[in-house]
mmCIF file of C-alpha atoms in Angstrom:
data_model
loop_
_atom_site.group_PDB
_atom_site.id
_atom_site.type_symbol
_atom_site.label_atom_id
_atom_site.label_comp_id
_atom_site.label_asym_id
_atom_site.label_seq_id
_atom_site.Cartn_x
_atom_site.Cartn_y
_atom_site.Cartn_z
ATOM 1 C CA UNK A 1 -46.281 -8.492 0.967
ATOM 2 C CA UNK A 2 -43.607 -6.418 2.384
ATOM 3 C CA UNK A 3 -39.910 -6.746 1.956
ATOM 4 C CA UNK A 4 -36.905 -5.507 4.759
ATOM 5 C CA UNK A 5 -34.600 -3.227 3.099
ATOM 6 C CA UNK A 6 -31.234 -1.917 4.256
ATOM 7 C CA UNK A 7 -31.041 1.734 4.945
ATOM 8 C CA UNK A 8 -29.022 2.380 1.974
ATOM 9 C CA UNK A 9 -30.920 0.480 -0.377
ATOM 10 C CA UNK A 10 -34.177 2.100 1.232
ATOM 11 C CA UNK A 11 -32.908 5.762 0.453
ATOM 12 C CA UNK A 12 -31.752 4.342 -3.098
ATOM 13 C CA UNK A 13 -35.364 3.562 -3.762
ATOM 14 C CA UNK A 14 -37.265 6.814 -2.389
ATOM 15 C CA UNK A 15 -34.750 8.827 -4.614
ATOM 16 C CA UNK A 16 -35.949 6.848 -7.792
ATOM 17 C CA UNK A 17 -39.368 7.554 -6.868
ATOM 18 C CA UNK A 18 -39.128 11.440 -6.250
ATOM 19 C CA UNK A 19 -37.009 10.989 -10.017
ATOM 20 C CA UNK A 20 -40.190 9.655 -11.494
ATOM 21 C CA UNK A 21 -42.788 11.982 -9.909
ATOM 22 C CA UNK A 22 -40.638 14.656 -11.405
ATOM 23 C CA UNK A 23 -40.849 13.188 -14.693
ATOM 24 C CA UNK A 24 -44.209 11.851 -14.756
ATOM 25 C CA UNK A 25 -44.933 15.700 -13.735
ATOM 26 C CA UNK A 26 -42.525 17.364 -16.440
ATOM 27 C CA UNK A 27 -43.647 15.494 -19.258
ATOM 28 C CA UNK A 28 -47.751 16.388 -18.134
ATOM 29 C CA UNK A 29 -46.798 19.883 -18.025
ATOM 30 C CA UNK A 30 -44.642 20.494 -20.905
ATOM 31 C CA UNK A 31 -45.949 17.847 -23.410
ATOM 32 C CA UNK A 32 -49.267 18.837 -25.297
ATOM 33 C CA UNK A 33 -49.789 15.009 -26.360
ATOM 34 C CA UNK A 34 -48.849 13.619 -23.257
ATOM 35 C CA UNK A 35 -50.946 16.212 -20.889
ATOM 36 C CA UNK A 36 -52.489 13.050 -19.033
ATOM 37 C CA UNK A 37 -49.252 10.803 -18.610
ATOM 38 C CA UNK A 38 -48.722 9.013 -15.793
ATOM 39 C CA UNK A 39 -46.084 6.466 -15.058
ATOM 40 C CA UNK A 40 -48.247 3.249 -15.047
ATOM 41 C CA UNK A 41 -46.097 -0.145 -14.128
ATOM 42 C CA UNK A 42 -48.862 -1.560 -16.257
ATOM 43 C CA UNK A 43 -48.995 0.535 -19.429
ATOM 44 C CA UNK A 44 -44.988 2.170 -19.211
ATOM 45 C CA UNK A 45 -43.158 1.093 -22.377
ATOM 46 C CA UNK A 46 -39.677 0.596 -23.516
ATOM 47 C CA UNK A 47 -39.877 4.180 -25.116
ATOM 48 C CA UNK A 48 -41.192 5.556 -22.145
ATOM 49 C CA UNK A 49 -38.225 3.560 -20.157
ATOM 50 C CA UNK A 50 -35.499 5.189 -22.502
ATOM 51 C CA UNK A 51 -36.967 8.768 -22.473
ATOM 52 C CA UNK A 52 -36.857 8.844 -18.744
ATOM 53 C CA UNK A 53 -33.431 7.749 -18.742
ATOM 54 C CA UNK A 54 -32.621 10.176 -20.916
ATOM 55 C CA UNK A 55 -34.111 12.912 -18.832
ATOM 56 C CA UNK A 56 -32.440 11.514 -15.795
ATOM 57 C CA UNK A 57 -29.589 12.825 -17.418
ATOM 58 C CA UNK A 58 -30.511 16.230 -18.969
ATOM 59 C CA UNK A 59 -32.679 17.355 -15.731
ATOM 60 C CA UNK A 60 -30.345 19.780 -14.054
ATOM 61 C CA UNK A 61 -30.604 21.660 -17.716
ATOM 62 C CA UNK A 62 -34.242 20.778 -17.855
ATOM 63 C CA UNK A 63 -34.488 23.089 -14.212
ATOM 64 C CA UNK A 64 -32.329 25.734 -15.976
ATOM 65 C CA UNK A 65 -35.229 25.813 -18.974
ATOM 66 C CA UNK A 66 -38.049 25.741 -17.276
ATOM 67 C CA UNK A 67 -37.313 27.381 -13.473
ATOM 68 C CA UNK A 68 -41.255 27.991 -13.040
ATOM 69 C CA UNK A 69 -41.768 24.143 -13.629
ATOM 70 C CA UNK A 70 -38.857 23.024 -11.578
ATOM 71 C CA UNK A 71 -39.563 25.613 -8.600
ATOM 72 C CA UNK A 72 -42.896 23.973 -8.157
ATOM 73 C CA UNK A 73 -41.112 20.514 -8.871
ATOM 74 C CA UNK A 74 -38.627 20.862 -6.581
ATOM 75 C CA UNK A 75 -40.798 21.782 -3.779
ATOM 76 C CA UNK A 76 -43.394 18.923 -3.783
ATOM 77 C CA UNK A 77 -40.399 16.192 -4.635
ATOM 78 C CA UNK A 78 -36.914 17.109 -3.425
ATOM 79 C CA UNK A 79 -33.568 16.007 -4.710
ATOM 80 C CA UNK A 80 -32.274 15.027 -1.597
ATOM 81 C CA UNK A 81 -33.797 12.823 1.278
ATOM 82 C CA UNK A 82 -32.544 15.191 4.671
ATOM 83 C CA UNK A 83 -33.002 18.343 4.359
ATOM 84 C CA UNK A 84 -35.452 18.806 0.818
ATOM 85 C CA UNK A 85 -32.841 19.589 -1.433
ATOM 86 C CA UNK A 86 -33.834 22.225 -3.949
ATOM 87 C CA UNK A 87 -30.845 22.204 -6.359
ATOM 88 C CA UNK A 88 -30.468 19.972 -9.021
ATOM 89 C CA UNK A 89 -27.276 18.603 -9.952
ATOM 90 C CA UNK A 90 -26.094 17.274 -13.042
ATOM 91 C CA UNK A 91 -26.006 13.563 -12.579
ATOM 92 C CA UNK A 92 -22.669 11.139 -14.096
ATOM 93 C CA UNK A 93 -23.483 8.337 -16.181
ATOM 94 C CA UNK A 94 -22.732 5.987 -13.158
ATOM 95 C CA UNK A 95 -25.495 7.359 -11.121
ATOM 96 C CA UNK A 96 -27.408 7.373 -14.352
ATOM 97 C CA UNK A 97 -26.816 3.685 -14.382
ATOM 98 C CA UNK A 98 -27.330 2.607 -10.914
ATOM 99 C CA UNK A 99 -30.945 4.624 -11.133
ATOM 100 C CA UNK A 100 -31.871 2.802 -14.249
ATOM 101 C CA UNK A 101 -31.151 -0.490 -12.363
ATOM 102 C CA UNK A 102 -32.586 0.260 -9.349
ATOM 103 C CA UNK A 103 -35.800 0.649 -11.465
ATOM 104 C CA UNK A 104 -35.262 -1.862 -13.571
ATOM 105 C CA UNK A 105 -35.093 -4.572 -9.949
ATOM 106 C CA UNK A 106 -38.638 -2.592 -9.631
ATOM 107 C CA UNK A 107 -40.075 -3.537 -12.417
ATOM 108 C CA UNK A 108 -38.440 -7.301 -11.716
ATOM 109 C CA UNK A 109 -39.716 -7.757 -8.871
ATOM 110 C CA UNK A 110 -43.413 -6.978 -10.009
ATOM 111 C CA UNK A 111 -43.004 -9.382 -12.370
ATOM 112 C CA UNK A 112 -41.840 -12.420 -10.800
ATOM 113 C CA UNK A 113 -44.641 -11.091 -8.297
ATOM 114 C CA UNK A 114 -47.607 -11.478 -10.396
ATOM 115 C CA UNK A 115 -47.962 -7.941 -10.318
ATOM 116 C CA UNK A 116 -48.061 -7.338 -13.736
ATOM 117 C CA UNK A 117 -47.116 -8.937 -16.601
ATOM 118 C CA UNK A 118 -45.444 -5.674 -18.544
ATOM 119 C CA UNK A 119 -41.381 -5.917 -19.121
ATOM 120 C CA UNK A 120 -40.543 -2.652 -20.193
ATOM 121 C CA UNK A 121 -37.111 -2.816 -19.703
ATOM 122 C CA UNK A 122 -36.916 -5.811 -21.977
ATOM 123 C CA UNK A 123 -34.001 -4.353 -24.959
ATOM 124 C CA UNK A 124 -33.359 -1.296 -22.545
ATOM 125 C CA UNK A 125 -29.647 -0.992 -22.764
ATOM 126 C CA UNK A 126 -28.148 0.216 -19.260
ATOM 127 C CA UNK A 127 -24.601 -0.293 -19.274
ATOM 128 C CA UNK A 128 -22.475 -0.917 -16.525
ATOM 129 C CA UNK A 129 -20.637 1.573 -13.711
ATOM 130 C CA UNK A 130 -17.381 2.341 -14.439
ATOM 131 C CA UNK A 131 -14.660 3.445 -11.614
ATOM 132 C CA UNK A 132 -10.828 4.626 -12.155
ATOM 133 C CA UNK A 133 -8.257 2.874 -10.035
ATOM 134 C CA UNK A 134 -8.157 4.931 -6.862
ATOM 135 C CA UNK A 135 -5.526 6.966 -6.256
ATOM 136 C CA UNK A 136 -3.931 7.850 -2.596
ATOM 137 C CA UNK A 137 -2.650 10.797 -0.595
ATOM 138 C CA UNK A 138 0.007 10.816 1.564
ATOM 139 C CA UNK A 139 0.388 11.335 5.090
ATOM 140 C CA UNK A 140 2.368 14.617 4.062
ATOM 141 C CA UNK A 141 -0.297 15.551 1.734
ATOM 142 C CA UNK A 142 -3.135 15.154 4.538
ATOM 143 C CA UNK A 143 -1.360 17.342 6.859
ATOM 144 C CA UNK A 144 -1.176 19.890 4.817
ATOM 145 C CA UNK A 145 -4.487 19.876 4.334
ATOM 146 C CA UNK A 146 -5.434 19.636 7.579
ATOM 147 C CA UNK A 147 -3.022 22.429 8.412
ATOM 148 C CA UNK A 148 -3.891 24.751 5.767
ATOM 149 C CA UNK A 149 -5.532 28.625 6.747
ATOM 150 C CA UNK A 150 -9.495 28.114 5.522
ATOM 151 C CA UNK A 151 -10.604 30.882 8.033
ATOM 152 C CA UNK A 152 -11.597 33.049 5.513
ATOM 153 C CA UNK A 153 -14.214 29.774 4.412
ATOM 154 C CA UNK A 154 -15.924 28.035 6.974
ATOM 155 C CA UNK A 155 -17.505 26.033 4.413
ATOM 156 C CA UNK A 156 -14.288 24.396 3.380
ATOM 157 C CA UNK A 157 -13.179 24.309 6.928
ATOM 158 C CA UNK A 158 -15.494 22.554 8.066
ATOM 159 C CA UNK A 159 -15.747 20.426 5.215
ATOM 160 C CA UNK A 160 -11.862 19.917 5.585
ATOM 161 C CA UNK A 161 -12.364 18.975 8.950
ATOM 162 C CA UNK A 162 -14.643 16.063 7.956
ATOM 163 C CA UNK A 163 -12.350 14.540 5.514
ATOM 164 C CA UNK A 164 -9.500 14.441 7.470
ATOM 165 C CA UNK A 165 -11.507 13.121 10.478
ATOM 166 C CA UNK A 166 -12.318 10.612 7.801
ATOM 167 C CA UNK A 167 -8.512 9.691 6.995
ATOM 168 C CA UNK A 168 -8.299 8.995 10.424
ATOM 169 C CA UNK A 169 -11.333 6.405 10.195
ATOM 170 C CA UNK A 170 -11.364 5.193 6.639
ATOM 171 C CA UNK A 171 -14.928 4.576 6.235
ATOM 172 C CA UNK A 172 -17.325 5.248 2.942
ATOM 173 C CA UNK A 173 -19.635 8.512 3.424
ATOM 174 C CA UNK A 174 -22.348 6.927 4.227
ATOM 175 C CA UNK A 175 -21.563 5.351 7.610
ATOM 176 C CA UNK A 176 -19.617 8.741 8.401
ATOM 177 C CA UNK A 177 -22.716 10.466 7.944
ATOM 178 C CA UNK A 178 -24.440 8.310 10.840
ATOM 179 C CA UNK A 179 -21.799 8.203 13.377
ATOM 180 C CA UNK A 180 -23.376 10.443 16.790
ATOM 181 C CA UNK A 181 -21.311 10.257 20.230
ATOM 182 C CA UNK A 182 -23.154 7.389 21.022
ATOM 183 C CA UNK A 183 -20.429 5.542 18.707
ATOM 184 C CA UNK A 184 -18.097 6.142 20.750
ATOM 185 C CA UNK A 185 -16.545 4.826 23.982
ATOM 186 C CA UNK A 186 -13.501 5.051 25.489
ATOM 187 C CA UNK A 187 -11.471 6.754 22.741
ATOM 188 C CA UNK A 188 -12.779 3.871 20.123
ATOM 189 C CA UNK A 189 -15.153 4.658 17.665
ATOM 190 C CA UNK A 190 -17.109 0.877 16.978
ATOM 191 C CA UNK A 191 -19.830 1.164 14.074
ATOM 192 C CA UNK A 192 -21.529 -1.647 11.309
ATOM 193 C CA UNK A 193 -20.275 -0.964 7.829
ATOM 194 C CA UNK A 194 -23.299 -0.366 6.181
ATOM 195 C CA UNK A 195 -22.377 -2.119 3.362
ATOM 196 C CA UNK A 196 -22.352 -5.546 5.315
ATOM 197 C CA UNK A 197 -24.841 -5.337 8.233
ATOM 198 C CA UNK A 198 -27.240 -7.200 6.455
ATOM 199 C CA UNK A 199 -25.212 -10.161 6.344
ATOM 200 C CA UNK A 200 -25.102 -12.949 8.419
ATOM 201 C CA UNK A 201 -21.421 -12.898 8.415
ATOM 202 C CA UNK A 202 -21.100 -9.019 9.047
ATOM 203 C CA UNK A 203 -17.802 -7.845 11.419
ATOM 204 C CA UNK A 204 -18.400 -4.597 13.749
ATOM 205 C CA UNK A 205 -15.565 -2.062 12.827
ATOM 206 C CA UNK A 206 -13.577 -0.968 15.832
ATOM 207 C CA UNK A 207 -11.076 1.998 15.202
ATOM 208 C CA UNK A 208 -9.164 3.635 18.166
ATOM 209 C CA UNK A 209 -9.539 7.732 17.607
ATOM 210 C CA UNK A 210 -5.782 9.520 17.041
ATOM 211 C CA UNK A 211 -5.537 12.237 19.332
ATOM 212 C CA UNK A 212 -6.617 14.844 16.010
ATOM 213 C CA UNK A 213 -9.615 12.771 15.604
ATOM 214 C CA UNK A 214 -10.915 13.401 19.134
ATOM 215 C CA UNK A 215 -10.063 17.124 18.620
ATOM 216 C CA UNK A 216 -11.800 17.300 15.320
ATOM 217 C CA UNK A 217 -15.380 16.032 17.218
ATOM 218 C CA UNK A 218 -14.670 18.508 20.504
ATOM 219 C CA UNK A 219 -14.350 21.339 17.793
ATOM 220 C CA UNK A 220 -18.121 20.249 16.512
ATOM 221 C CA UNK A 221 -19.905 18.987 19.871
ATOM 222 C CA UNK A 222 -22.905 19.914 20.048
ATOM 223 C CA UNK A 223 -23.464 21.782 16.847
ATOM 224 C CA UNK A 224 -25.311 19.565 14.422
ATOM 225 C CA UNK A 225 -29.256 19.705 15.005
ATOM 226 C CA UNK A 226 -29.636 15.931 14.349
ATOM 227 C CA UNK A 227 -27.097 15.143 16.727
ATOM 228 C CA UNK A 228 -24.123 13.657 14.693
ATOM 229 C CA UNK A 229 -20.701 14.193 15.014
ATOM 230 C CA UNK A 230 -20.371 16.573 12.369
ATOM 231 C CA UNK A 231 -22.449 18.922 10.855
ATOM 232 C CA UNK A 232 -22.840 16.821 7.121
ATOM 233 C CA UNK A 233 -24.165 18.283 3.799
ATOM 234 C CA UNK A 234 -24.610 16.105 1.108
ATOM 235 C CA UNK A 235 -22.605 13.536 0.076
ATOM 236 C CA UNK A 236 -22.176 15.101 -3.582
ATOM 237 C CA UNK A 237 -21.937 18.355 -1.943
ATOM 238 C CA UNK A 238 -19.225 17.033 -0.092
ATOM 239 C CA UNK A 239 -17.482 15.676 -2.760
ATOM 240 C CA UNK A 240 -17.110 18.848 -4.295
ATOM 241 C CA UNK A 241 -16.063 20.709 -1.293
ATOM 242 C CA UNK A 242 -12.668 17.885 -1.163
ATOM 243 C CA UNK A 243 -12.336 18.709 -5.005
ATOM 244 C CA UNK A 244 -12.216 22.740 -4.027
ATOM 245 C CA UNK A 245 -9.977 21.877 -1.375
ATOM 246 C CA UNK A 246 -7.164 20.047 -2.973
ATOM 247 C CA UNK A 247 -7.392 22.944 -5.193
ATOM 248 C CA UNK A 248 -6.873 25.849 -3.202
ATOM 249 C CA UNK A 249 -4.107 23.243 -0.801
ATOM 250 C CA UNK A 250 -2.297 22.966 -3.759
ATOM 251 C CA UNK A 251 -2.615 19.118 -4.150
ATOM 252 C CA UNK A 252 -3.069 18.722 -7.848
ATOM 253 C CA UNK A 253 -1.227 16.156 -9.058
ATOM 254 C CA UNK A 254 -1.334 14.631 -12.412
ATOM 255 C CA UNK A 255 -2.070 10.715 -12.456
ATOM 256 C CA UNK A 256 -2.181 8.462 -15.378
ATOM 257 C CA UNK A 257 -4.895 6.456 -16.086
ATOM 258 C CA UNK A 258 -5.713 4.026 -19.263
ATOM 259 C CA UNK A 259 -8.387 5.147 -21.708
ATOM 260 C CA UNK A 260 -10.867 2.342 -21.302
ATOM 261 C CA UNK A 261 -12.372 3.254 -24.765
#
């Protein structure tokens, strides 16, 4: 039986298996009673469920304590899907979660399959994502960004460059990650939202590039070996580089925001 997954959810599910070779490796190698472990769909247990999540959340300090382990680790499973990510980093409690149900629709969908007839997730606790109210710059605020000296980093410059190219568009990471020349014609950059183009009722986006825009992909023609429009790192990579930046701009703000607790 095979199934037709979106991109996205397709990458979401070879990341939770490279997770659980990891672990089904760590535990082998660093557990005297466990030395034959594997992570069985038919034998896995609620304690086994609740340990992993737990070291889905220590496993950046896990790589820290045992470099030898992770080196080897690393190498035959890679964090990342593109480029074999070697770096570990520590994970939030929402990507925590979204993991943990990712494996838990796994373990579902064996079920109601007939493929087994173990529940381990059965009085696993996951919780739910949690996301602040987003908060926006202003136009003033992205100019200065996108005017500030980062010549002395082209890291952040180029990083820079990507988010403001992504003002100018106002799409999620993931589809700006895709977008190649090909995307574009006649000034208008016309992509899917990723989000929606498995639905029947999905709407192609159509955005006319501002004049910076168009500069922004001249500057970077050419130099990305996969062909894209810019040359991407990681998406949590990324995210850090735009923290770094509003730093060293000067954009730092405080906001109020309600303690959910």
């Amino acid at each position: 039986v095979k199934k037709q997954f979106s991109y996205g959810h397709a990458r979401h599910i070879r990341v939770i298996i490279r997770d659980v070779a990891r672990y089904e490796r760590f535990i082998s190698a660093t557990d005297d009673q466990r030395k034959d472990f594997t992570f069985d769909y038919n034998t896995i247990t609620k304690d086994d469920i609740e340990d992993f999540i737990d070291y889905l959340r220590d496993e950046a300090d896990l790589a820290k304590e045992y470099p030898a382990i992770f080196e080897k680790l690393l190498k035959d499973y890679p964090s990342g899907v593109s480029k074999g990510q070697t770096v570990l980093a520590k994970r939030g409690d929402n990507t925590i979660i979204s993991l943990s149900k990712n494996l838990k629709a796994f373990f579902t969908w064996l079920y109601e399959t007939d493929r087994t007839k173990n529940r381990p997730f059965e009085g696993v606790k996951i919780g739910t994502e949690k996301y602040g109210t987003p908060y926006y710059i202003t136009i003033e605020e992205r100019n200065q960004i996108a005017d500030y000296d980062f010549s002395y980093s082209r890291h952040l410059e180029t990083q820079r460059d990507i988010f403001i190219f992504q003002c100018f568009i106002g799409c999620r990471v993931g589809d700006l990650m895709k977008f190649t020349a090909d995307n574009i014609t006649d000034g208008v950059l016309t992509y899917t939202p990723h989000k929606t183009k498995d639905e029947s009722n999905s709407v192609q986006a159509r955005i006319p590039l501002h004049p910076r825009a168009s500069t922004l992909i001249k500057k970077y023609q050419g130099i990305d070996k996969q062909g894209r429009l810019f040359p991407f790192i990681s998406a949590e990579k990324y995210n850090d580089a735009i923290k770094d930046i509003f730093t060293k701009v000067g954009i730092v703000r405080n906001v109020e925001i309600r303690n959910a607790v």
